[in-house]
PDB file of C-alpha atoms in Angstrom:
ATOM      1  CA  UNK A  16      80.821 162.746  82.969  1.00  0.00           C
ATOM      2  CA  UNK A  17      77.493 162.955  81.120  1.00  0.00           C
ATOM      3  CA  UNK A  18      77.779 159.656  79.230  1.00  0.00           C
ATOM      4  CA  UNK A  19      75.898 156.704  80.738  1.00  0.00           C
ATOM      5  CA  UNK A  20      78.036 154.016  82.316  1.00  0.00           C
ATOM      6  CA  UNK A  21      78.811 150.862  80.416  1.00  0.00           C
ATOM      7  CA  UNK A  22      76.629 147.992  81.717  1.00  0.00           C
ATOM      8  CA  UNK A  23      79.744 145.862  82.285  1.00  0.00           C
ATOM      9  CA  UNK A  24      80.771 148.290  85.025  1.00  0.00           C
ATOM     10  CA  UNK A  25      77.869 146.994  87.125  1.00  0.00           C
ATOM     11  CA  UNK A  26      79.068 143.388  86.958  1.00  0.00           C
ATOM     12  CA  UNK A  27      80.734 141.725  89.916  1.00  0.00           C
ATOM     13  CA  UNK A  28      84.155 140.114  89.585  1.00  0.00           C
ATOM     14  CA  UNK A  29      82.564 136.707  90.122  1.00  0.00           C
ATOM     15  CA  UNK A  30      80.019 137.198  87.297  1.00  0.00           C
ATOM     16  CA  UNK A  31      80.403 136.089  83.725  1.00  0.00           C
ATOM     17  CA  UNK A  32      78.522 137.922  81.001  1.00  0.00           C
ATOM     18  CA  UNK A  33      76.608 135.574  78.726  1.00  0.00           C
ATOM     19  CA  UNK A  34      74.509 137.982  76.651  1.00  0.00           C
ATOM     20  CA  UNK A  35      74.697 141.704  75.991  1.00  0.00           C
ATOM     21  CA  UNK A  36      72.261 143.189  73.475  1.00  0.00           C
ATOM     22  CA  UNK A  37      70.204 146.271  72.814  1.00  0.00           C
ATOM     23  CA  UNK A  38      66.636 146.113  71.620  1.00  0.00           C
ATOM     24  CA  UNK A  39      66.111 145.474  67.932  1.00  0.00           C
ATOM     25  CA  UNK A  40      66.048 148.538  65.663  1.00  0.00           C
ATOM     26  CA  UNK A  41      62.421 147.698  64.818  1.00  0.00           C
ATOM     27  CA  UNK A  42      61.469 149.084  68.228  1.00  0.00           C
ATOM     28  CA  UNK A  43      62.003 152.527  66.668  1.00  0.00           C
ATOM     29  CA  UNK A  44      59.583 151.926  63.783  1.00  0.00           C
ATOM     30  CA  UNK A  45      56.695 153.893  65.319  1.00  0.00           C
ATOM     31  CA  UNK A  46      58.990 156.794  66.250  1.00  0.00           C
ATOM     32  CA  UNK A  47      60.337 156.938  62.686  1.00  0.00           C
ATOM     33  CA  UNK A  48      56.810 156.916  61.247  1.00  0.00           C
ATOM     34  CA  UNK A  49      55.648 159.579  63.694  1.00  0.00           C
ATOM     35  CA  UNK A  50      58.621 161.887  62.998  1.00  0.00           C
ATOM     36  CA  UNK A  51      58.326 161.556  59.212  1.00  0.00           C
ATOM     37  CA  UNK A  52      54.567 162.152  59.326  1.00  0.00           C
ATOM     38  CA  UNK A  53      54.873 165.249  61.507  1.00  0.00           C
ATOM     39  CA  UNK A  54      57.692 166.675  59.384  1.00  0.00           C
ATOM     40  CA  UNK A  55      55.672 166.041  56.225  1.00  0.00           C
ATOM     41  CA  UNK A  56      52.667 167.849  57.695  1.00  0.00           C
ATOM     42  CA  UNK A  57      54.851 170.816  58.704  1.00  0.00           C
ATOM     43  CA  UNK A  58      56.397 171.061  55.224  1.00  0.00           C
ATOM     44  CA  UNK A  59      53.035 170.753  53.451  1.00  0.00           C
ATOM     45  CA  UNK A  60      51.371 173.410  55.598  1.00  0.00           C
ATOM     46  CA  UNK A  61      54.370 175.705  55.201  1.00  0.00           C
ATOM     47  CA  UNK A  62      54.271 175.235  51.422  1.00  0.00           C
ATOM     48  CA  UNK A  63      50.536 176.024  51.279  1.00  0.00           C
ATOM     49  CA  UNK A  64      50.751 179.165  53.413  1.00  0.00           C
ATOM     50  CA  UNK A  65      51.091 182.541  51.668  1.00  0.00           C
ATOM     51  CA  UNK A  66      54.398 184.420  52.124  1.00  0.00           C
ATOM     52  CA  UNK A  67      52.628 187.010  54.273  1.00  0.00           C
ATOM     53  CA  UNK A  68      52.070 184.376  56.985  1.00  0.00           C
ATOM     54  CA  UNK A  69      55.737 184.404  57.989  1.00  0.00           C
ATOM     55  CA  UNK A  70      54.933 184.149  61.716  1.00  0.00           C
ATOM     56  CA  UNK A  71      52.994 180.899  61.244  1.00  0.00           C
ATOM     57  CA  UNK A  72      55.773 179.546  59.000  1.00  0.00           C
ATOM     58  CA  UNK A  73      58.373 180.317  61.659  1.00  0.00           C
ATOM     59  CA  UNK A  74      56.259 178.539  64.265  1.00  0.00           C
ATOM     60  CA  UNK A  75      55.932 175.528  61.926  1.00  0.00           C
ATOM     61  CA  UNK A  76      59.702 175.322  61.465  1.00  0.00           C
ATOM     62  CA  UNK A  77      60.217 175.471  65.231  1.00  0.00           C
ATOM     63  CA  UNK A  78      57.708 172.638  65.559  1.00  0.00           C
ATOM     64  CA  UNK A  79      59.673 170.691  62.915  1.00  0.00           C
ATOM     65  CA  UNK A  80      62.898 171.331  64.840  1.00  0.00           C
ATOM     66  CA  UNK A  81      61.237 170.061  68.038  1.00  0.00           C
ATOM     67  CA  UNK A  82      60.136 166.904  66.197  1.00  0.00           C
ATOM     68  CA  UNK A  83      63.696 166.270  64.975  1.00  0.00           C
ATOM     69  CA  UNK A  84      65.159 166.853  68.458  1.00  0.00           C
ATOM     70  CA  UNK A  85      62.578 164.543  70.051  1.00  0.00           C
ATOM     71  CA  UNK A  86      63.333 161.797  67.524  1.00  0.00           C
ATOM     72  CA  UNK A  87      67.081 162.240  68.103  1.00  0.00           C
ATOM     73  CA  UNK A  88      66.565 161.824  71.839  1.00  0.00           C
ATOM     74  CA  UNK A  89      64.515 158.649  71.278  1.00  0.00           C
ATOM     75  CA  UNK A  90      67.280 157.162  69.119  1.00  0.00           C
ATOM     76  CA  UNK A  91      69.924 158.019  71.727  1.00  0.00           C
ATOM     77  CA  UNK A  92      67.728 156.492  74.426  1.00  0.00           C
ATOM     78  CA  UNK A  93      67.437 153.291  72.351  1.00  0.00           C
ATOM     79  CA  UNK A  94      71.198 153.274  71.763  1.00  0.00           C
ATOM     80  CA  UNK A  95      72.184 153.448  75.464  1.00  0.00           C
ATOM     81  CA  UNK A  96      69.635 150.862  76.658  1.00  0.00           C
ATOM     82  CA  UNK A  97      71.310 147.484  77.126  1.00  0.00           C
ATOM     83  CA  UNK A  98      70.065 144.095  78.209  1.00  0.00           C
ATOM     84  CA  UNK A  99      72.732 142.018  79.934  1.00  0.00           C
ATOM     85  CA  UNK A 100      72.435 138.443  81.146  1.00  0.00           C
ATOM     86  CA  UNK A 101      75.131 137.010  83.368  1.00  0.00           C
ATOM     87  CA  UNK A 102      75.413 133.646  85.032  1.00  0.00           C
ATOM     88  CA  UNK A 103      73.858 135.213  88.149  1.00  0.00           C
ATOM     89  CA  UNK A 104      71.290 137.816  87.006  1.00  0.00           C
ATOM     90  CA  UNK A 105      69.333 139.647  84.326  1.00  0.00           C
ATOM     91  CA  UNK A 106      70.120 143.325  84.057  1.00  0.00           C
ATOM     92  CA  UNK A 107      68.837 146.208  81.953  1.00  0.00           C
ATOM     93  CA  UNK A 108      70.395 149.657  81.938  1.00  0.00           C
ATOM     94  CA  UNK A 109      68.395 152.565  80.562  1.00  0.00           C
ATOM     95  CA  UNK A 110      68.439 156.332  80.578  1.00  0.00           C
ATOM     96  CA  UNK A 111      70.346 159.133  78.920  1.00  0.00           C
ATOM     97  CA  UNK A 112      70.401 161.692  81.740  1.00  0.00           C
ATOM     98  CA  UNK A 113      69.210 159.529  84.632  1.00  0.00           C
ATOM     99  CA  UNK A 114      70.508 155.978  84.561  1.00  0.00           C
ATOM    100  CA  UNK A 115      68.220 153.187  85.724  1.00  0.00           C
ATOM    101  CA  UNK A 116      69.539 149.694  86.385  1.00  0.00           C
ATOM    102  CA  UNK A 117      66.877 146.990  86.525  1.00  0.00           C
ATOM    103  CA  UNK A 118      67.990 143.653  87.920  1.00  0.00           C
ATOM    104  CA  UNK A 119      66.568 140.206  88.622  1.00  0.00           C
ATOM    105  CA  UNK A 120      68.525 137.204  89.964  1.00  0.00           C
ATOM    106  CA  UNK A 121      68.639 134.184  87.642  1.00  0.00           C
ATOM    107  CA  UNK A 122      67.764 131.988  90.629  1.00  0.00           C
ATOM    108  CA  UNK A 123      64.279 133.606  90.786  1.00  0.00           C
ATOM    109  CA  UNK A 124      63.330 132.559  87.243  1.00  0.00           C
ATOM    110  CA  UNK A 125      60.648 129.858  87.232  1.00  0.00           C
ATOM    111  CA  UNK A 126      59.437 130.044  83.634  1.00  0.00           C
ATOM    112  CA  UNK A 127      60.794 131.423  80.394  1.00  0.00           C
ATOM    113  CA  UNK A 128      58.841 131.997  77.182  1.00  0.00           C
ATOM    114  CA  UNK A 129      59.493 133.802  73.964  1.00  0.00           C
ATOM    115  CA  UNK A 130      56.965 134.890  71.360  1.00  0.00           C
ATOM    116  CA  UNK A 131      57.540 135.835  67.748  1.00  0.00           C
ATOM    117  CA  UNK A 132      54.994 137.467  65.516  1.00  0.00           C
ATOM    118  CA  UNK A 133      55.174 137.134  61.739  1.00  0.00           C
ATOM    119  CA  UNK A 134      56.814 140.565  61.577  1.00  0.00           C
ATOM    120  CA  UNK A 135      59.251 139.463  64.269  1.00  0.00           C
ATOM    121  CA  UNK A 136      60.226 136.407  62.216  1.00  0.00           C
ATOM    122  CA  UNK A 137      60.839 138.544  59.140  1.00  0.00           C
ATOM    123  CA  UNK A 138      62.974 141.146  60.928  1.00  0.00           C
ATOM    124  CA  UNK A 139      64.589 138.880  63.539  1.00  0.00           C
ATOM    125  CA  UNK A 140      63.143 139.925  66.897  1.00  0.00           C
ATOM    126  CA  UNK A 141      60.796 138.551  69.520  1.00  0.00           C
ATOM    127  CA  UNK A 142      59.366 139.084  72.979  1.00  0.00           C
ATOM    128  CA  UNK A 143      60.837 137.317  76.000  1.00  0.00           C
ATOM    129  CA  UNK A 144      58.532 136.692  78.961  1.00  0.00           C
ATOM    130  CA  UNK A 145      60.400 135.917  82.183  1.00  0.00           C
ATOM    131  CA  UNK A 146      58.326 134.714  85.118  1.00  0.00           C
ATOM    132  CA  UNK A 147      59.619 134.535  88.640  1.00  0.00           C
ATOM    133  CA  UNK A 148      58.420 133.039  91.897  1.00  0.00           C
ATOM    134  CA  UNK A 149      54.955 134.627  92.003  1.00  0.00           C
ATOM    135  CA  UNK A 150      56.216 138.169  91.534  1.00  0.00           C
ATOM    136  CA  UNK A 151      56.043 140.639  88.687  1.00  0.00           C
ATOM    137  CA  UNK A 152      59.602 141.798  88.150  1.00  0.00           C
ATOM    138  CA  UNK A 153      60.886 144.851  86.293  1.00  0.00           C
ATOM    139  CA  UNK A 154      62.221 142.574  83.546  1.00  0.00           C
ATOM    140  CA  UNK A 155      59.036 140.551  83.152  1.00  0.00           C
ATOM    141  CA  UNK A 156      58.355 141.370  79.502  1.00  0.00           C
ATOM    142  CA  UNK A 157      61.260 142.274  77.196  1.00  0.00           C
ATOM    143  CA  UNK A 158      59.992 143.296  73.761  1.00  0.00           C
ATOM    144  CA  UNK A 159      61.970 143.628  70.520  1.00  0.00           C
ATOM    145  CA  UNK A 160      64.683 141.245  71.687  1.00  0.00           C
ATOM    146  CA  UNK A 161      67.060 140.427  68.806  1.00  0.00           C
ATOM    147  CA  UNK A 162      67.811 136.751  68.038  1.00  0.00           C
ATOM    148  CA  UNK A 163      65.327 135.460  70.618  1.00  0.00           C
ATOM    149  CA  UNK A 164      66.075 131.759  69.998  1.00  0.00           C
ATOM    150  CA  UNK A 165      69.743 132.191  70.874  1.00  0.00           C
ATOM    151  CA  UNK A 166      68.909 134.302  73.921  1.00  0.00           C
ATOM    152  CA  UNK A 167      66.244 131.802  74.999  1.00  0.00           C
ATOM    153  CA  UNK A 168      68.650 128.858  74.666  1.00  0.00           C
ATOM    154  CA  UNK A 169      71.418 130.646  76.583  1.00  0.00           C
ATOM    155  CA  UNK A 170      69.106 131.690  79.415  1.00  0.00           C
ATOM    156  CA  UNK A 171      67.495 128.231  79.558  1.00  0.00           C
ATOM    157  CA  UNK A 172      70.962 126.712  79.918  1.00  0.00           C
ATOM    158  CA  UNK A 173      71.751 129.116  82.764  1.00  0.00           C
ATOM    159  CA  UNK A 174      68.468 128.574  84.605  1.00  0.00           C
ATOM    160  CA  UNK A 175      67.788 124.902  84.014  1.00  0.00           C
ATOM    161  CA  UNK A 176      71.163 123.513  82.856  1.00  0.00           C
ATOM    162  CA  UNK A 177      73.896 121.606  84.672  1.00  0.00           C
ATOM    163  CA  UNK A 178      75.340 123.996  87.303  1.00  0.00           C
ATOM    164  CA  UNK A 179      78.526 121.956  87.769  1.00  0.00           C
ATOM    165  CA  UNK A 180      79.373 122.035  84.047  1.00  0.00           C
ATOM    166  CA  UNK A 181      78.689 125.778  83.959  1.00  0.00           C
ATOM    167  CA  UNK A 182      81.025 126.362  86.922  1.00  0.00           C
ATOM    168  CA  UNK A 183      83.802 124.327  85.254  1.00  0.00           C
ATOM    169  CA  UNK A 184      83.368 126.201  81.975  1.00  0.00           C
ATOM    170  CA  UNK A 185      83.441 129.545  83.792  1.00  0.00           C
ATOM    171  CA  UNK A 186      86.627 128.630  85.705  1.00  0.00           C
ATOM    172  CA  UNK A 187      88.320 127.594  82.433  1.00  0.00           C
ATOM    173  CA  UNK A 188      87.314 130.870  80.743  1.00  0.00           C
ATOM    174  CA  UNK A 189      88.551 132.847  83.750  1.00  0.00           C
ATOM    175  CA  UNK A 190      91.890 130.969  83.700  1.00  0.00           C
ATOM    176  CA  UNK A 191      92.293 131.661  79.969  1.00  0.00           C
ATOM    177  CA  UNK A 192      91.625 135.375  80.502  1.00  0.00           C
ATOM    178  CA  UNK A 193      94.160 135.498  83.327  1.00  0.00           C
ATOM    179  CA  UNK A 194      96.741 133.714  81.181  1.00  0.00           C
ATOM    180  CA  UNK A 195      96.179 136.165  78.324  1.00  0.00           C
ATOM    181  CA  UNK A 196      96.477 139.076  80.733  1.00  0.00           C
ATOM    182  CA  UNK A 197      99.792 137.755  82.102  1.00  0.00           C
ATOM    183  CA  UNK A 198     101.190 137.323  78.566  1.00  0.00           C
ATOM    184  CA  UNK A 199     100.124 140.851  77.575  1.00  0.00           C
ATOM    185  CA  UNK A 200     101.688 142.392  80.660  1.00  0.00           C
ATOM    186  CA  UNK A 201     105.002 140.559  79.985  1.00  0.00           C
ATOM    187  CA  UNK A 202     105.000 141.844  76.378  1.00  0.00           C
ATOM    188  CA  UNK A 203     104.331 145.375  77.574  1.00  0.00           C
ATOM    189  CA  UNK A 204     107.206 145.190  80.072  1.00  0.00           C
ATOM    190  CA  UNK A 205     109.681 143.506  77.654  1.00  0.00           C
TER     191      UNK A 205
END
């Protein structure tokens, strides 16, 4: 009831999922630093205060609790955000309490670029810039994308590759899934 929907629930029957990732864990680096710094400040001030200042110490510990709860929410928000690429569209689902689904058709993509900083090369993430026919889309700039070379290659194949070969590959995959489903249902019955 309160859990966000799985991004695959938004896919059409005729779509095939190519990529499904969440942002790289490095996207939480600033939040981790901020939470640790604020907690350290709260502990240091609490340690330096005299025991008679119990009201200020209580307020500090409530501030520390708020910092921990805020960081927990940010981690949960990172965990539920998914980036999905199908053979027909880009999709990003976000939100813990209110779900947002951002979408852009693959057919609108005119240019695709990825950037990697030195830190991105070390930790394995990059930034994907997707340009469409003269419009700024919701999925224009995707930062902290894990394994950007693989994602770039897969999306390039979808956008600029041989459409006939992709259709044949998709129909073979669909037939294999159907065959596996028929075998499983016979085993369950027998």
